Short mmCIF file of C-alpha atoms and ligand atoms in Angstrom, two decimals:
data_model
loop_
_atom_site.label_atom_id
_atom_site.label_comp_id
_atom_site.label_asym_id
_atom_site.label_seq_id
_atom_site.Cartn_x
_atom_site.Cartn_y
_atom_site.Cartn_z
CA UNK A 1341 0.00 0.00 0.00
CA UNK A 1342 2.71 2.35 1.10
CA UNK A 1343 4.83 1.63 -2.00
CA UNK A 1344 1.94 2.20 -4.33
CA UNK A 1345 1.24 5.48 -2.59
CA UNK A 1346 4.85 6.65 -3.13
CA UNK A 1347 4.75 5.60 -6.78
CA UNK A 1348 1.49 7.48 -7.17
CA UNK A 1349 3.13 10.57 -5.75
CA UNK A 1350 6.15 10.21 -8.01
CA UNK A 1351 4.05 9.86 -11.13
CA UNK A 1352 2.02 12.85 -9.96
CA UNK A 1353 5.22 14.92 -9.69
CA UNK A 1354 6.42 13.62 -13.06
CA UNK A 1355 3.12 14.58 -14.62
CA UNK A 1356 3.35 18.08 -13.10
CA UNK A 1357 6.93 18.47 -14.32
CA UNK A 1358 5.90 17.31 -17.77
CA UNK A 1359 2.96 19.70 -17.78
CA UNK A 1360 5.10 22.66 -16.75
CA UNK A 1361 7.65 21.77 -19.44
CA UNK A 1362 4.82 21.61 -21.96
CA UNK A 1363 3.48 25.00 -20.82
CA UNK A 1364 6.97 26.53 -21.04
CA UNK A 1365 7.32 25.09 -24.51
CA UNK A 1366 4.00 26.62 -25.48
CA UNK A 1367 4.97 30.02 -24.08
CA UNK A 1368 8.25 30.07 -25.97
CA UNK A 1369 6.94 28.54 -29.17
CA UNK A 1370 7.77 30.44 -32.37
CA UNK A 1371 4.11 31.37 -32.95
CA UNK A 1372 3.99 33.18 -29.65
CA UNK A 1373 7.20 35.06 -30.34
CA UNK A 1374 5.78 36.15 -33.70
CA UNK A 1375 2.75 37.57 -31.91
CA UNK A 1376 5.00 39.65 -29.68
CA UNK A 1377 7.00 40.85 -32.68
CA UNK A 1378 3.94 41.91 -34.64
CA UNK A 1379 2.64 43.86 -31.64
CA UNK A 1380 6.00 45.55 -31.49
CA UNK A 1381 5.81 46.33 -35.21
CA UNK A 1382 2.50 48.07 -34.75
CA UNK A 1383 4.22 50.46 -32.42
CA UNK A 1384 7.29 51.00 -34.59
CA UNK A 1385 5.13 51.92 -37.52
CA UNK A 1386 4.65 55.55 -36.51
CA UNK A 1387 6.66 58.49 -35.32
CA UNK A 1388 5.26 61.58 -33.61
CA UNK A 1389 6.57 65.13 -33.71
CA UNK A 1390 5.23 67.29 -30.89
CA UNK A 1391 5.49 71.08 -31.07
CA UNK A 1392 5.07 71.77 -27.37
CA UNK A 1393 3.38 75.06 -26.51
CA UNK A 1394 6.05 76.95 -24.56
CA UNK A 1395 4.81 80.44 -25.42
CA UNK A 1396 7.41 82.55 -27.28
CA UNK A 1397 10.11 79.95 -27.93
CA UNK A 1398 10.67 76.48 -29.34
CA UNK A 1399 10.44 73.00 -27.87
CA UNK A 1400 9.98 69.99 -30.12
CA UNK A 1401 9.75 66.35 -29.05
CA UNK A 1402 10.35 63.66 -31.64
CA UNK A 1403 9.10 60.32 -30.41
CA UNK A 1404 9.54 56.91 -32.00
CA UNK A 1405 8.78 53.51 -30.44
CA UNK A 1406 12.31 53.06 -29.18
CA UNK A 1407 14.09 56.41 -29.32
CA UNK A 1408 13.31 60.05 -28.69
CA UNK A 1409 14.82 63.46 -29.21
CA UNK A 1410 14.16 66.96 -27.92
CA UNK A 1411 14.98 70.11 -29.87
CA UNK A 1412 15.11 73.12 -27.49
CA UNK A 1413 13.15 73.59 -24.25
CA UNK A 1414 11.72 77.13 -24.29
CA UNK A 1415 12.56 79.89 -21.80
CA UNK A 1416 14.07 79.37 -18.34
CA UNK A 1417 10.65 79.04 -16.69
CA UNK A 1418 9.40 76.48 -19.26
CA UNK A 1419 11.70 73.62 -18.24
CA UNK A 1420 9.02 72.20 -15.92
CA UNK A 1421 6.36 72.46 -18.64
CA UNK A 1422 8.62 70.48 -20.98
CA UNK A 1423 9.50 67.86 -18.35
CA UNK A 1424 5.83 67.40 -17.42
CA UNK A 1425 5.03 66.95 -21.10
CA UNK A 1426 7.77 64.33 -21.51
CA UNK A 1427 6.50 62.49 -18.42
CA UNK A 1428 2.94 62.52 -19.77
CA UNK A 1429 4.34 60.88 -22.92
CA UNK A 1430 6.13 58.26 -20.74
CA UNK A 1431 9.53 59.38 -22.06
CA UNK A 1432 12.13 57.89 -19.73
CA UNK A 1433 15.24 59.08 -21.52
CA UNK A 1434 16.25 61.22 -24.45
CA UNK A 1435 18.63 59.73 -27.01
CA UNK A 1436 19.38 63.17 -28.41
CA UNK A 1437 18.92 66.73 -27.22
CA UNK A 1438 19.63 69.63 -29.55
CA UNK A 1439 20.05 73.16 -28.23
CA UNK A 1440 19.72 75.00 -31.53
CA UNK A 1441 21.45 78.21 -30.40
CA UNK A 1442 22.15 79.98 -27.10
CA UNK A 1443 19.14 82.35 -27.00
CA UNK A 1444 17.07 81.90 -23.84
CA UNK A 1445 13.78 81.16 -25.67
CA UNK A 1446 15.44 77.97 -26.98
CA UNK A 1447 17.91 76.76 -24.36
CA UNK A 1448 16.38 78.34 -21.23
CA UNK A 1449 14.63 75.19 -20.00
CA UNK A 1450 17.37 72.76 -21.09
CA UNK A 1451 19.16 72.70 -17.72
CA UNK A 1452 15.95 71.52 -16.02
CA UNK A 1453 15.49 68.84 -18.69
CA UNK A 1454 19.09 67.57 -18.39
CA UNK A 1455 18.79 67.44 -14.59
CA UNK A 1456 15.44 65.61 -14.68
CA UNK A 1457 15.86 62.92 -17.32
CA UNK A 1458 18.79 60.83 -18.64
CA UNK A 1459 20.22 62.24 -21.86
CA UNK A 1460 22.54 60.21 -24.11
CA UNK A 1461 23.79 62.88 -26.52
CA UNK A 1462 23.66 66.64 -26.64
CA UNK A 1463 24.27 68.67 -29.78
CA UNK A 1464 25.12 72.38 -29.46
CA UNK A 1465 26.41 74.80 -32.13
CA UNK A 1466 30.04 76.00 -32.19
CA UNK A 1467 29.50 79.28 -30.35
CA UNK A 1468 29.85 80.38 -26.75
CA UNK A 1469 27.62 82.81 -24.92
CA UNK A 1470 28.08 84.40 -21.53
CA UNK A 1471 24.52 84.75 -20.24
CA UNK A 1472 23.68 83.09 -16.94
CA UNK A 1473 21.02 81.01 -18.69
CA UNK A 1474 23.59 79.53 -21.05
CA UNK A 1475 26.10 78.99 -18.23
CA UNK A 1476 23.42 77.02 -16.35
CA UNK A 1477 22.94 74.75 -19.36
CA UNK A 1478 26.71 74.14 -19.63
CA UNK A 1479 26.85 73.37 -15.89
CA UNK A 1480 23.99 70.87 -16.18
CA UNK A 1481 25.81 69.22 -19.11
CA UNK A 1482 28.99 68.97 -17.06
CA UNK A 1483 27.17 67.61 -13.99
CA UNK A 1484 25.53 64.95 -16.17
CA UNK A 1485 28.98 63.99 -17.52
CA UNK A 1486 27.86 64.64 -21.08
CA UNK A 1487 30.18 65.38 -23.98
CA UNK A 1488 28.89 68.07 -26.34
CA UNK A 1489 28.58 66.87 -29.94
CA UNK A 1490 29.34 69.53 -32.56
CA UNK A 1491 27.01 69.54 -35.55
CA UNK A 1492 28.72 68.73 -38.85
CA UNK A 1493 26.66 69.38 -41.96
CA UNK A 1494 25.90 66.11 -43.73
CA UNK A 1495 26.32 63.94 -40.61
CA UNK A 1496 23.49 61.43 -40.34
CA UNK A 1497 22.12 59.99 -37.09
CA UNK A 1498 19.74 57.14 -36.39
CA UNK A 1499 16.68 57.78 -34.23
CA UNK A 1500 14.80 54.49 -33.89
CA UNK A 1501 13.28 53.76 -37.28
CA UNK A 1502 13.98 57.34 -38.45
CA UNK A 1503 17.16 59.26 -39.31
CA UNK A 1504 18.17 62.87 -39.11
CA UNK A 1505 20.80 64.77 -41.06
CA UNK A 1506 22.54 67.96 -39.98
CA UNK A 1507 21.89 70.76 -42.49
CA UNK A 1508 23.19 73.78 -40.51
CA UNK A 1509 25.16 75.72 -39.34
CA UNK A 1510 27.41 76.00 -42.38
CA UNK A 1511 29.92 78.39 -40.77
CA UNK A 1512 31.34 79.12 -37.34
CA UNK A 1513 31.64 82.86 -37.77
CA UNK A 1514 28.41 84.85 -37.61
CA UNK A 1515 27.43 88.26 -36.21
CA UNK A 1516 23.93 87.11 -35.36
CA UNK A 1517 23.56 84.21 -32.88
CA UNK A 1518 20.43 83.02 -34.75
CA UNK A 1519 22.57 81.98 -37.70
CA UNK A 1520 24.42 79.42 -35.57
CA UNK A 1521 21.13 77.50 -35.25
CA UNK A 1522 21.56 73.75 -35.61
CA UNK A 1523 19.29 72.72 -38.50
CA UNK A 1524 18.21 69.16 -39.19
CA UNK A 1525 16.16 67.21 -41.67
CA UNK A 1526 14.31 64.29 -40.09
CA UNK A 1527 13.34 61.45 -42.42
CA UNK A 1528 11.02 58.54 -41.80
CA UNK A 1529 10.11 56.44 -44.83
CA UNK A 1530 8.80 58.86 -47.45
CA UNK A 1531 8.06 61.60 -44.91
CA UNK A 1532 10.40 64.35 -43.80
CA UNK A 1533 10.54 67.37 -41.53
CA UNK A 1534 12.91 70.35 -41.60
CA UNK A 1535 13.77 72.30 -38.44
CA UNK A 1536 16.13 75.29 -38.62
CA UNK A 1537 15.78 76.96 -35.21
CA UNK A 1538 16.02 80.72 -35.70
CA UNK A 1539 18.31 80.59 -38.78
CA UNK A 1540 18.10 83.90 -40.68
CA UNK A 1541 18.02 84.44 -44.45
CA UNK A 1542 21.85 84.40 -44.58
CA UNK A 1543 22.02 80.92 -43.04
CA UNK A 1544 19.17 79.76 -45.29
CA UNK A 1545 21.19 80.89 -48.32
CA UNK A 1546 24.11 78.77 -47.12
CA UNK A 1547 21.85 75.74 -46.61
CA UNK A 1548 20.65 76.16 -50.19
CA UNK A 1549 24.29 76.17 -51.34
CA UNK A 1550 25.38 73.06 -49.44
CA UNK A 1551 23.80 70.69 -51.92
CA UNK A 1552 21.68 68.64 -49.50
CA UNK A 1553 18.10 67.76 -50.37
CA UNK A 1554 16.01 70.17 -48.28
CA UNK A 1555 12.58 69.20 -49.59
CA UNK A 1556 10.22 68.22 -46.77
CA UNK A 1557 6.56 67.59 -45.98
CA UNK A 1558 6.72 69.69 -42.83
CA UNK A 1559 8.71 72.87 -42.16
CA UNK A 1560 8.93 74.42 -38.73
CA UNK A 1561 9.07 78.03 -39.83
CA UNK A 1562 12.34 79.57 -38.72
CA UNK A 1563 12.52 82.22 -35.99
CA UNK A 1564 8.84 81.97 -34.99
CA UNK A 1565 7.70 83.06 -38.46
CA UNK A 1566 9.89 86.15 -38.69
CA UNK A 1567 10.33 87.97 -42.01
CA UNK A 1568 14.11 88.00 -41.44
CA UNK A 1569 13.98 84.22 -42.06
CA UNK A 1570 11.75 82.01 -44.25
CA UNK A 1571 13.04 83.56 -47.46
CA UNK A 1572 11.18 82.87 -50.70
CA UNK A 1573 14.09 80.82 -52.13
CA UNK A 1574 14.23 78.67 -49.02
CA UNK A 1575 10.47 78.07 -49.00
CA UNK A 1576 10.71 77.18 -52.72
CA UNK A 1577 13.37 74.57 -51.97
CA UNK A 1578 11.72 72.98 -48.90
CA UNK A 1579 8.33 73.24 -50.60
CA UNK A 1580 6.43 72.02 -47.53
CA UNK A 1581 2.83 70.79 -47.49
CA UNK A 1582 2.59 71.69 -43.80
CA UNK A 1583 4.09 74.67 -41.95
CA UNK A 1584 4.17 75.08 -38.21
CA UNK A 1585 4.89 78.23 -36.24
CA UNK A 1586 6.06 78.03 -32.63
CA UNK A 1587 5.41 81.43 -31.03
CA UNK A 1588 3.80 83.13 -28.04
CA UNK A 1589 0.42 84.80 -28.31
CA UNK A 1590 0.71 88.60 -28.77
CA UNK A 1591 4.51 88.43 -28.54
CA UNK A 1592 6.45 91.69 -28.56
CA UNK A 1593 8.15 90.88 -31.91
CA UNK A 1594 4.92 90.66 -33.90
CA UNK A 1595 5.76 87.03 -34.84
CA UNK A 1596 4.65 85.58 -37.15
CA UNK A 1597 5.13 88.40 -39.65
CA UNK A 1598 2.48 89.08 -42.30
CA UNK A 1599 4.94 88.78 -45.23
CA UNK A 1600 5.62 85.17 -44.25
CA UNK A 1601 1.91 84.41 -43.81
CA UNK A 1602 1.23 85.94 -47.24
CA UNK A 1603 3.87 83.63 -48.76
CA UNK A 1604 2.25 80.58 -47.14
CA UNK A 1605 -1.17 81.71 -48.34
CA UNK A 1606 0.10 82.02 -51.94
CA UNK A 1607 1.47 78.47 -51.72
CA UNK A 1608 -1.63 77.00 -50.06
CA UNK A 1609 0.60 75.61 -47.33
CA UNK A 1610 -1.39 74.06 -44.48
CA UNK A 1611 -0.55 76.14 -41.43
CA UNK A 1612 -0.50 75.31 -37.71
CA UNK A 1613 0.43 77.67 -34.85
CA UNK A 1614 1.22 76.95 -31.23
CA UNK A 1615 0.32 80.53 -30.22
CA UNK A 1616 -3.31 80.08 -31.25
CA UNK A 1617 -3.73 76.29 -31.19
CA UNK A 1618 -1.53 75.16 -28.30
CA UNK A 1619 0.63 72.05 -28.64
CA UNK A 1620 0.46 70.58 -32.16
CA UNK A 1621 1.31 66.91 -32.85
CA UNK A 1622 2.20 65.51 -36.27
CA UNK A 1623 2.07 61.73 -36.78
CA UNK A 1624 3.81 59.95 -39.65
CA UNK A 1625 3.57 56.30 -40.68
CA UNK A 1626 6.32 56.82 -43.23
CA UNK A 1627 3.80 57.40 -46.00
CA UNK A 1628 1.25 59.93 -44.79
CA UNK A 1629 1.16 62.64 -42.17
CA UNK A 1630 -1.75 63.48 -39.90
CA UNK A 1631 -2.13 66.32 -37.40
CA UNK A 1632 -4.00 66.33 -34.06
CA UNK A 1633 -5.83 69.55 -34.86
CA UNK A 1634 -7.36 71.22 -37.91
CA UNK A 1635 -5.32 73.65 -39.94
CA UNK A 1636 -5.28 77.32 -38.99
CA UNK A 1637 -7.24 79.49 -41.40
CA UNK A 1638 -5.51 82.79 -42.11
CA UNK A 1639 -7.62 85.89 -41.53
CA UNK A 1640 -7.53 89.16 -43.47
CA UNK A 1641 -5.91 90.67 -40.42
CA UNK A 1642 -3.09 88.09 -40.50
CA UNK A 1643 -2.31 89.07 -44.07
CA UNK A 1644 -2.31 92.86 -43.52
CA UNK A 1645 1.15 94.36 -43.49
CA UNK A 1646 2.28 95.20 -39.94
ZN1 ZN B 628 13.76 82.13 -30.90
#
């Protein structure tokens, strides 16, 4: 009786072991792995470009399934706004951060960002600036043990399933800080985006000369839609379907300027504005682009010369 009982127990254990092996086998079977991969593919199939509303300034988050990048972080007091936005998007680290140029409406919030979230690479233009705001950014970079990467026109970087190419600056000797702006073209499948910070007409002319393909579906208008940037030749070359302006409502510079809005109107470019529409998000699947809000309709007032 006793022996039989032990045997019964042993076969029970054997059966359990066999069952658990079988279940493990099932869990790791190729079919199951394929399921996981296809779920993953669904996520890798889009990228999002967020123009975060930081008032008068720029802050752009580029998010893919497995990598993300931030271009600028608005004024000093907008660092928290940017960080809260990144957290809401579940961004845990930034593969790349670009500080386009040392003006406070672009790099002001960067120190807060660098202190709050791990950053792998930081790209800054080849120019120094002595404002406290800029010093704070450099200190944060040093504290985070980051090496600054200098932008070299033509250099190409991988960002998850997308790539970006440096298109500016094309010189290291400018009078106007805006012209040092790091410019990039982001490409995902057949879709592309051009960002040129606050690059002025002079820097745009140099970009046109450098021989890179500047055509893009989306152009973040330079310098908040100023008429000192966004020259006709540059708009002709980029030839965007969508234009986005990052600016503050009723800003003291009168951005965006009517001449630029008139140009967009002539070209039937679909326009979006953070000053009047808040944060604007573009989504690309590599073939088509969609936007989270309807396009801004220009008014007669917008088109009147200032
Ligand atoms: Zn600016």
